[in-house]
Structure formats: C-alpha cells, structure tokens
Short mmCIF file of C-alpha atoms and ligand atoms in Angstrom, two decimals:
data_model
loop_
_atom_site.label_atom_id
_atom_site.label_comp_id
_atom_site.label_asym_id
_atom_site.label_seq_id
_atom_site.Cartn_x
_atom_site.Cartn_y
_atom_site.Cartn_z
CA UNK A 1 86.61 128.58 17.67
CA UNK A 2 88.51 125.81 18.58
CA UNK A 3 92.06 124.40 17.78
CA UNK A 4 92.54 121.42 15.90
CA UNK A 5 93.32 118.38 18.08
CA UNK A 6 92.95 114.63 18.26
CA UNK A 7 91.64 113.47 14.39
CA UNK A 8 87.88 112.44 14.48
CA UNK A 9 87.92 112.39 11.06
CA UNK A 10 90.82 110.65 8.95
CA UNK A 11 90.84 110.20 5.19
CA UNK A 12 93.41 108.97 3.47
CA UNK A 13 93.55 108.19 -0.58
CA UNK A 14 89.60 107.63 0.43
CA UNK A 15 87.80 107.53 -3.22
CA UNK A 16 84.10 107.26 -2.96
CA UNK A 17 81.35 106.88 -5.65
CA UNK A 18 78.28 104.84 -6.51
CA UNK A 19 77.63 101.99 -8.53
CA UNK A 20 81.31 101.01 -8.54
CA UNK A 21 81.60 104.50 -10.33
CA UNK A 22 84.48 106.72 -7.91
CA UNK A 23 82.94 110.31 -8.05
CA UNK A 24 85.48 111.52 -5.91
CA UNK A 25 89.09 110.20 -5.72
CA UNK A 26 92.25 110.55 -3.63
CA UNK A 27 91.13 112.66 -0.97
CA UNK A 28 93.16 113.16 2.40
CA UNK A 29 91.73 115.04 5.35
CA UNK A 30 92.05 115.27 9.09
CA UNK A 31 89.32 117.12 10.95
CA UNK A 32 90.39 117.69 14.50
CA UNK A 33 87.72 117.66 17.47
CA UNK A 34 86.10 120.77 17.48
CA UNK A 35 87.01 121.77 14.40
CA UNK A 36 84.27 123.38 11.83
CA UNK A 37 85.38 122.93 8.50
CA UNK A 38 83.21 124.03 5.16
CA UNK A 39 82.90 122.06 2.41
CA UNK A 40 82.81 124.27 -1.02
CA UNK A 41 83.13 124.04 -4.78
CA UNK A 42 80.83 123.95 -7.61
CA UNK A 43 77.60 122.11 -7.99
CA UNK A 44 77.95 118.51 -9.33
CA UNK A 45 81.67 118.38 -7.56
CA UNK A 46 81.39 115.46 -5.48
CA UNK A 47 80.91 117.68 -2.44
CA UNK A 48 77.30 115.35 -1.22
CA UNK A 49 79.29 112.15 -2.47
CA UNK A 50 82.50 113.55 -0.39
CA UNK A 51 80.47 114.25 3.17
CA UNK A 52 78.19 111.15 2.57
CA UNK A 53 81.48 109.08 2.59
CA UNK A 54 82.03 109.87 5.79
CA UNK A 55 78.67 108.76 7.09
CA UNK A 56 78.98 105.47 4.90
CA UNK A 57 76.22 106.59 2.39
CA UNK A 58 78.00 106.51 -0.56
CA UNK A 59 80.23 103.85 -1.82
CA UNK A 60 83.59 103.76 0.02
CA UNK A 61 85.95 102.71 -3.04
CA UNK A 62 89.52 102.74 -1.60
CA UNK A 63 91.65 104.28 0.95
CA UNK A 64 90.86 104.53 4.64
CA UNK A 65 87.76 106.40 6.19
CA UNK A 66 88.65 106.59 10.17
CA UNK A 67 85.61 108.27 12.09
CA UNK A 68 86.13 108.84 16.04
CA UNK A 69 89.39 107.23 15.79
CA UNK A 70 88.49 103.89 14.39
CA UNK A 71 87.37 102.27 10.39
CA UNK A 72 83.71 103.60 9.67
CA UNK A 73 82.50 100.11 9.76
CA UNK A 74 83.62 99.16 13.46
CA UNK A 75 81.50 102.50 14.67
CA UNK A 76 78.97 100.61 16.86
CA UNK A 77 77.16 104.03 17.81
CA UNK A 78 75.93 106.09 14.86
CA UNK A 79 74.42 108.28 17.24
CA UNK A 80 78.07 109.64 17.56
CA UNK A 81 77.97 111.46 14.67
CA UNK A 82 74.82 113.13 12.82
CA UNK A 83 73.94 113.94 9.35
CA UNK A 84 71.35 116.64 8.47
CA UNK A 85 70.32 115.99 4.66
CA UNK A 86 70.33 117.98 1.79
CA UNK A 87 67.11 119.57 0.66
CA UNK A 88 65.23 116.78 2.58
CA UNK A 89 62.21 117.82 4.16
CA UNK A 90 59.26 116.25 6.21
CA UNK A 91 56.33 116.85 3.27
CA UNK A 92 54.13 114.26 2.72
CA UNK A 93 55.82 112.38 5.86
CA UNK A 94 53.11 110.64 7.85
CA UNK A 95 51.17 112.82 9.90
CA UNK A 96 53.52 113.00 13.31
CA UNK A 97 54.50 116.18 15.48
CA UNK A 98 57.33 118.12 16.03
CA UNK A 99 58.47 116.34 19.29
CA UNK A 100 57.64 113.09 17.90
CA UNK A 101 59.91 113.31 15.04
CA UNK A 102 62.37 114.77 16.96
CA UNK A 103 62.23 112.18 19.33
CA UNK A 104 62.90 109.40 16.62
CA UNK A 105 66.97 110.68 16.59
CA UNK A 106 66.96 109.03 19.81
CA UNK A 107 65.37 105.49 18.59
CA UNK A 108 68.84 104.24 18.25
CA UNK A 109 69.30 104.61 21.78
CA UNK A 110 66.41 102.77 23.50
CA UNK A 111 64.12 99.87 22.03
CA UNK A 112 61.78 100.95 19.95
CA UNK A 113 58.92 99.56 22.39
CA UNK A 114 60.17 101.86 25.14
CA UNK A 115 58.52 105.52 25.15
CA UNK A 116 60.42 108.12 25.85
CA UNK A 117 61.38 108.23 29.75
CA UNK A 118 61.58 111.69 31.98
CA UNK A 119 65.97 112.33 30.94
CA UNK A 120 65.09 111.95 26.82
CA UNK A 121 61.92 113.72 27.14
CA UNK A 122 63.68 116.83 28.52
CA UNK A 123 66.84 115.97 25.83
CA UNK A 124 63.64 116.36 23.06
CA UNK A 125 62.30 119.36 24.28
CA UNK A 126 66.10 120.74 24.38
CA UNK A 127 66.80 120.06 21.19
CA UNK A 128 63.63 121.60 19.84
CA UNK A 129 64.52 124.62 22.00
CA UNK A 130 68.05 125.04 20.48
CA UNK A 131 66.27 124.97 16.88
CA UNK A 132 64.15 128.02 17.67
CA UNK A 133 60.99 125.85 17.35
CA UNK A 134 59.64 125.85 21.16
CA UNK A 135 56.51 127.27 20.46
CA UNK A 136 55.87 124.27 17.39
CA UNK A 137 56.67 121.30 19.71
CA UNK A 138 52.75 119.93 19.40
CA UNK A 139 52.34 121.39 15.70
CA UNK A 140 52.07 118.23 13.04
CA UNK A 141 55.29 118.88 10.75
CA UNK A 142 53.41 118.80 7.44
CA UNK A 143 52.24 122.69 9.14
CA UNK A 144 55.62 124.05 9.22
CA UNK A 145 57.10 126.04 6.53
CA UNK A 146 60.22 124.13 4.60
CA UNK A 147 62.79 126.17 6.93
CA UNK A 148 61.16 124.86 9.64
CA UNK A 149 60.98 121.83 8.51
CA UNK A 150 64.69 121.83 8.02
CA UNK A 151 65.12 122.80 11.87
CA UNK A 152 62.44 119.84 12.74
CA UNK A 153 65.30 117.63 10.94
CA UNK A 154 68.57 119.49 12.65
CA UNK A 155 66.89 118.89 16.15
CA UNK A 156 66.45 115.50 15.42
CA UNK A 157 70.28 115.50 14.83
CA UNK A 158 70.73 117.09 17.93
CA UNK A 159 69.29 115.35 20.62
CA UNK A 160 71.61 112.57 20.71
CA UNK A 161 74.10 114.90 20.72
CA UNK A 162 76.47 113.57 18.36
CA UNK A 163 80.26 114.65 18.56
CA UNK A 164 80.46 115.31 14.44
CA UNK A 165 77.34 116.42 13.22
CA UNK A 166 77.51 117.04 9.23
CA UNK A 167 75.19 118.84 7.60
CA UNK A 168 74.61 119.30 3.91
CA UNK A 169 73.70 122.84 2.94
CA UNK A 170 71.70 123.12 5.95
CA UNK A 171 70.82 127.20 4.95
CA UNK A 172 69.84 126.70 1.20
CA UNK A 173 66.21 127.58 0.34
CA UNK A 174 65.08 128.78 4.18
CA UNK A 175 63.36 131.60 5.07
CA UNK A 176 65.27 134.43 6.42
CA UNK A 177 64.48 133.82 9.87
CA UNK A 178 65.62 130.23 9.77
CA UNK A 179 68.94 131.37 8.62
CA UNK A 180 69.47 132.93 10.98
CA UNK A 181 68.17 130.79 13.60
CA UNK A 182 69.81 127.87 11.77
CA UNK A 183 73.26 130.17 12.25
CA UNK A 184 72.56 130.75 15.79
CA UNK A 185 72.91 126.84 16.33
CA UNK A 186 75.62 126.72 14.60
CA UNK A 187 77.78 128.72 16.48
CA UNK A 188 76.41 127.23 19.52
CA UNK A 189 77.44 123.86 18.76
CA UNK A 190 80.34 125.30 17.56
CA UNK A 191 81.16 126.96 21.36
CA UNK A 192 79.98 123.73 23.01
CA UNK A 193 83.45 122.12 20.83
CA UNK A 194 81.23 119.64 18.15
CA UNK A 195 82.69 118.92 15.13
CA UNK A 196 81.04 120.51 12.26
CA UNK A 197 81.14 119.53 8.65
CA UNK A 198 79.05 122.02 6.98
CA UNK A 199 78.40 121.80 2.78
CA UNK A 200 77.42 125.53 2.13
CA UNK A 201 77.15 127.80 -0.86
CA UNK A 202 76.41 130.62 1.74
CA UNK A 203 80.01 131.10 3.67
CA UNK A 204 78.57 134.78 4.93
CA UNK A 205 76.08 132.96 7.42
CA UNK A 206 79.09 130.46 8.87
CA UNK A 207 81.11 133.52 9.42
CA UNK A 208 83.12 133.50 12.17
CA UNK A 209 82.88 130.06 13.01
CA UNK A 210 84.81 128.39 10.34
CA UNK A 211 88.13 127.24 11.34
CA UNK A 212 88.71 125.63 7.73
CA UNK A 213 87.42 125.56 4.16
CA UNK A 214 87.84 122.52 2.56
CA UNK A 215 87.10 123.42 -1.89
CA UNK A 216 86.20 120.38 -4.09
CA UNK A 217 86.39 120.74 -8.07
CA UNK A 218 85.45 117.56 -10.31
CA UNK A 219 86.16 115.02 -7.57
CA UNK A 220 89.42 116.47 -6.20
CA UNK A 221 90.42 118.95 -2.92
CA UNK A 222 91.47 121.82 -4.82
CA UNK A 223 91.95 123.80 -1.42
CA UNK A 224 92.37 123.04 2.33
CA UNK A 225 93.55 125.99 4.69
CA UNK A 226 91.92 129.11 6.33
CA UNK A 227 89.09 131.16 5.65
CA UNK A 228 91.75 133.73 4.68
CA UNK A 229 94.13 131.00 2.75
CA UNK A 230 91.37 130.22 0.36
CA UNK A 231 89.92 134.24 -0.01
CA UNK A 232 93.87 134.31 -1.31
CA UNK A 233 93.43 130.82 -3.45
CA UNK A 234 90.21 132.11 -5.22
CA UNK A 235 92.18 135.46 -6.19
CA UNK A 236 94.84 133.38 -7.28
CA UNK A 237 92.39 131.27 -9.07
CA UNK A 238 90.53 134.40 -10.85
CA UNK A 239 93.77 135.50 -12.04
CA UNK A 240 94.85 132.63 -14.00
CA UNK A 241 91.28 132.33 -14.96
CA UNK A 242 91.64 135.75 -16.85
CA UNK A 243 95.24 135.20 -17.94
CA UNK A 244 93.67 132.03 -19.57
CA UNK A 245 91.25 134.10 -21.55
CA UNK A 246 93.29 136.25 -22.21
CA UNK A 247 95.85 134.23 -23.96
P1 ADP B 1 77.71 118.28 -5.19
O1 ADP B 1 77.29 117.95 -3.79
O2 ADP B 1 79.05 118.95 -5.24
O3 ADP B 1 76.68 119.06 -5.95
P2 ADP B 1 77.32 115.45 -5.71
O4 ADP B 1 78.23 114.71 -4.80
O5 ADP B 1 75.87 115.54 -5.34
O6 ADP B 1 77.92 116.90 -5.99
O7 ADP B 1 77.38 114.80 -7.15
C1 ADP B 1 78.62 114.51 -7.79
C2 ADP B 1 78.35 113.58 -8.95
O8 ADP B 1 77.87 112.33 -8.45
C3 ADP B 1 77.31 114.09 -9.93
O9 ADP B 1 77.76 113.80 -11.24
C4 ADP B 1 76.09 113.28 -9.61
O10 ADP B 1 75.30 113.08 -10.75
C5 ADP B 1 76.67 111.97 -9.11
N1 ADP B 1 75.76 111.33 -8.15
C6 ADP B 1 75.27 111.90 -7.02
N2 ADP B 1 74.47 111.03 -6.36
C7 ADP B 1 74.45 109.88 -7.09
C8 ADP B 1 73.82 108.61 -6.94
N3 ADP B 1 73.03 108.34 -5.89
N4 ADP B 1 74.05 107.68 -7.89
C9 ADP B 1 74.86 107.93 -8.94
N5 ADP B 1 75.49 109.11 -9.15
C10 ADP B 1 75.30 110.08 -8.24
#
C-alpha cells in the first residue's frame, strides 16, 4: 500500500451526466499517487458516469476535473492514464490475436504505419505476461473465454503503462481463475505505486490493497475514508435503516 501524496486526481463540485442531464453532482475527491481507491454503491448510482468523468467519457457539467495535475482537456498523453471497460469484451471483434490487440494500447504512441519495433514488442509480450495469458499470445481473441477476454483488454491497458489505470468492475462475470489472476495484477500494479480506480461489487478480491473506498448513492459520495471507516458507515447505515422500519 501506498500513502497518499501529490493529487493525480482532483475533483471539485465536478457534476457529470449525459445529454445535458447531470447524473452525478457535487462531487469532491483527491486521489493521491499510488493510491487505490474503490468505487462502491448500488447499481444505477452514477458510479460508471462518476469514473468515466474522469477519463472525459461522460459529460463534464461543472466544477473542475484535474487529472495528473492539470484540466482533463490539456492532457496531451492519454496513454497516462488507462481505462478497462465495463462488461466490454472482444466477441464478434474482427478476427485479430492476442498480441495484436494488445499491441493496439500502444497505437497512441507510434504512427499507425510503424509496426511494432524490438522495445514495444517485448512491452506487448510483458503485458500479456502480467495478465496470466502467455501461453494465448498467438490464439485469435474470439477463442478465449469472456474472462480472458477481459485480461486481453487489461493488458492492452497495461502496456503503455499508464500512471492511473481505472477499471470498471474489472472481476464481474469471470471465471474463477481470472479472478484471481485479474487480483494478482492488481496488487502488482498496486506494489509497482499506480493509481488504481477500481468500480467493484466484489471488495473480498481487492482485499488488502485498498487504501480507500469511495460509496456513491443516487449521484452523491455518501462515504470517503478507510476500508475500516466505511465497514463502520455501513453498520451505521443498517442501523438507521432498521430504526426506520421500525418506526
Ligand atoms: P452505476 O455504474 O452505478 O451502475 P451508471 O453510472 O452506469 O451507474 O448509471 C447512472 C445513471 O446514468 C443511470 O440512470 C443510467 O441509466 C444513466 N446512464 C448511464 N449511461 C448513460 C448514457 N450513455 N446516456 C444516458 N444515461 C445514461
């Protein structure tokens, strides 16, 4: 784990939304480098809306959104910080392999004419490595099985190893094996000091390597502490839930 230090992520009254729409409003956060912060709270929250924000995806409202100390919009490298989807996998992509795809997180880098030289070819192979998928490097991606699939698109992510890599419930619907692969990586990128922003329903497989929890109800932070803080908050929370009923 790793103290919080310089901001690489700054919010401040950020709203974000679509259409014009906010979906989430008012939020402040500072996510120090190195940090791993969860993102929680209950389906249809704003939690995708929230960490999509930060990559510019969804509609940036009002407020400031600061990313590697400067405005989102005067990041000139997006390979700085990565974003591993939600439920997104490669089906039906066109026919490619695993290195190939891989290899495509590192188009922003190079022209597109260029292939791959000796240094990125090794930073491919790397990242493939990391995702427990060495042995699939040559295997066309519509093969794999949707958790592999999922690590095809987290080693993409990787290889132009990004400083803030967010990832939207990178552990929802994999096989058991790529869970625990998947939090393997995690707490290696973790030790190697990137900031994580992970959306997760499943806080057992982060454990140990969250720093922060970060709860958002109906388009609001509800909670922002410790692991232990918010095991406290959601007692708190279950208790006034029943004193509710019960009144
Ligand atoms: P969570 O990640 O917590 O499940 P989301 O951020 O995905 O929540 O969704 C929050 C709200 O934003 C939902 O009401 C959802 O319907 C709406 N929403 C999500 N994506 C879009 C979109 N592309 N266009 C319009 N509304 C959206």
């Amino acid at each position: 784990m790793n103290a919080p230090s310089t901001p690489v992520l700054r919010l401040r009254s950020a709203s974000f939304g679509y259409d014009g729409k906010p979906v989430v409003t008012d939020v402040d956060l500072d996510v120090g480098r190195g940090e791993v912060v969860a993102v929680l709270g209950p389906n249809g929250s704003g939690k995708t809306t929230l960490v999509k924000g930060l990559l510019g995806l969804s509609e940036h409202l009002s407020g400031q959104v600061e990313v590697l100390g400067a405005p989102l919009s005067r990041l000139r490298d997006r390979t700085r910080i990565g974003y591993v989807p939600q439920r997104h996998t490669l089906v039906g992509a066109v026919s490619a392999t695993v290195s190939e795809v891989v290899d495509t997180g590192l188009l922003a880098t190079r022209p597109w004419w260029r292939p791959a030289d000796r240094t990125e070819r090794e930073r491919v192979r790397e990242a493939i490595e990391v995702a427990g998928l060495a042995d699939r490097a040559t295997f066309d991606v519509d093969t794999l099985s949707g958790g592999q699939q999922r690590r095809v698109l987290i080693a993409r992510a990787l290889v132009s190893r990004p400083e803030v890599l967010v990832m939207d419930e990178p552990t929802a619907g994999v096989d058991r094996a790529s869970q625990d692969v998947l939090a393997g990586v995690l707490h290696r990128l973790a030790d190697e000091g990137t900031t994580l922003v992970v959306v997760t329903h499943e806080l057992a497989a982060l454990r140990g390597i969250v720093d922060r929890i970060v709860e958002v109800d109906t388009g609001h932070l509800t909670f922002d502490g410790t692991p232990e803080g918010y095991a406290v908050h959601r007692a708190e929370s279950a208790r006034l839930a029943g004193r509710t009923r019960l009144s």
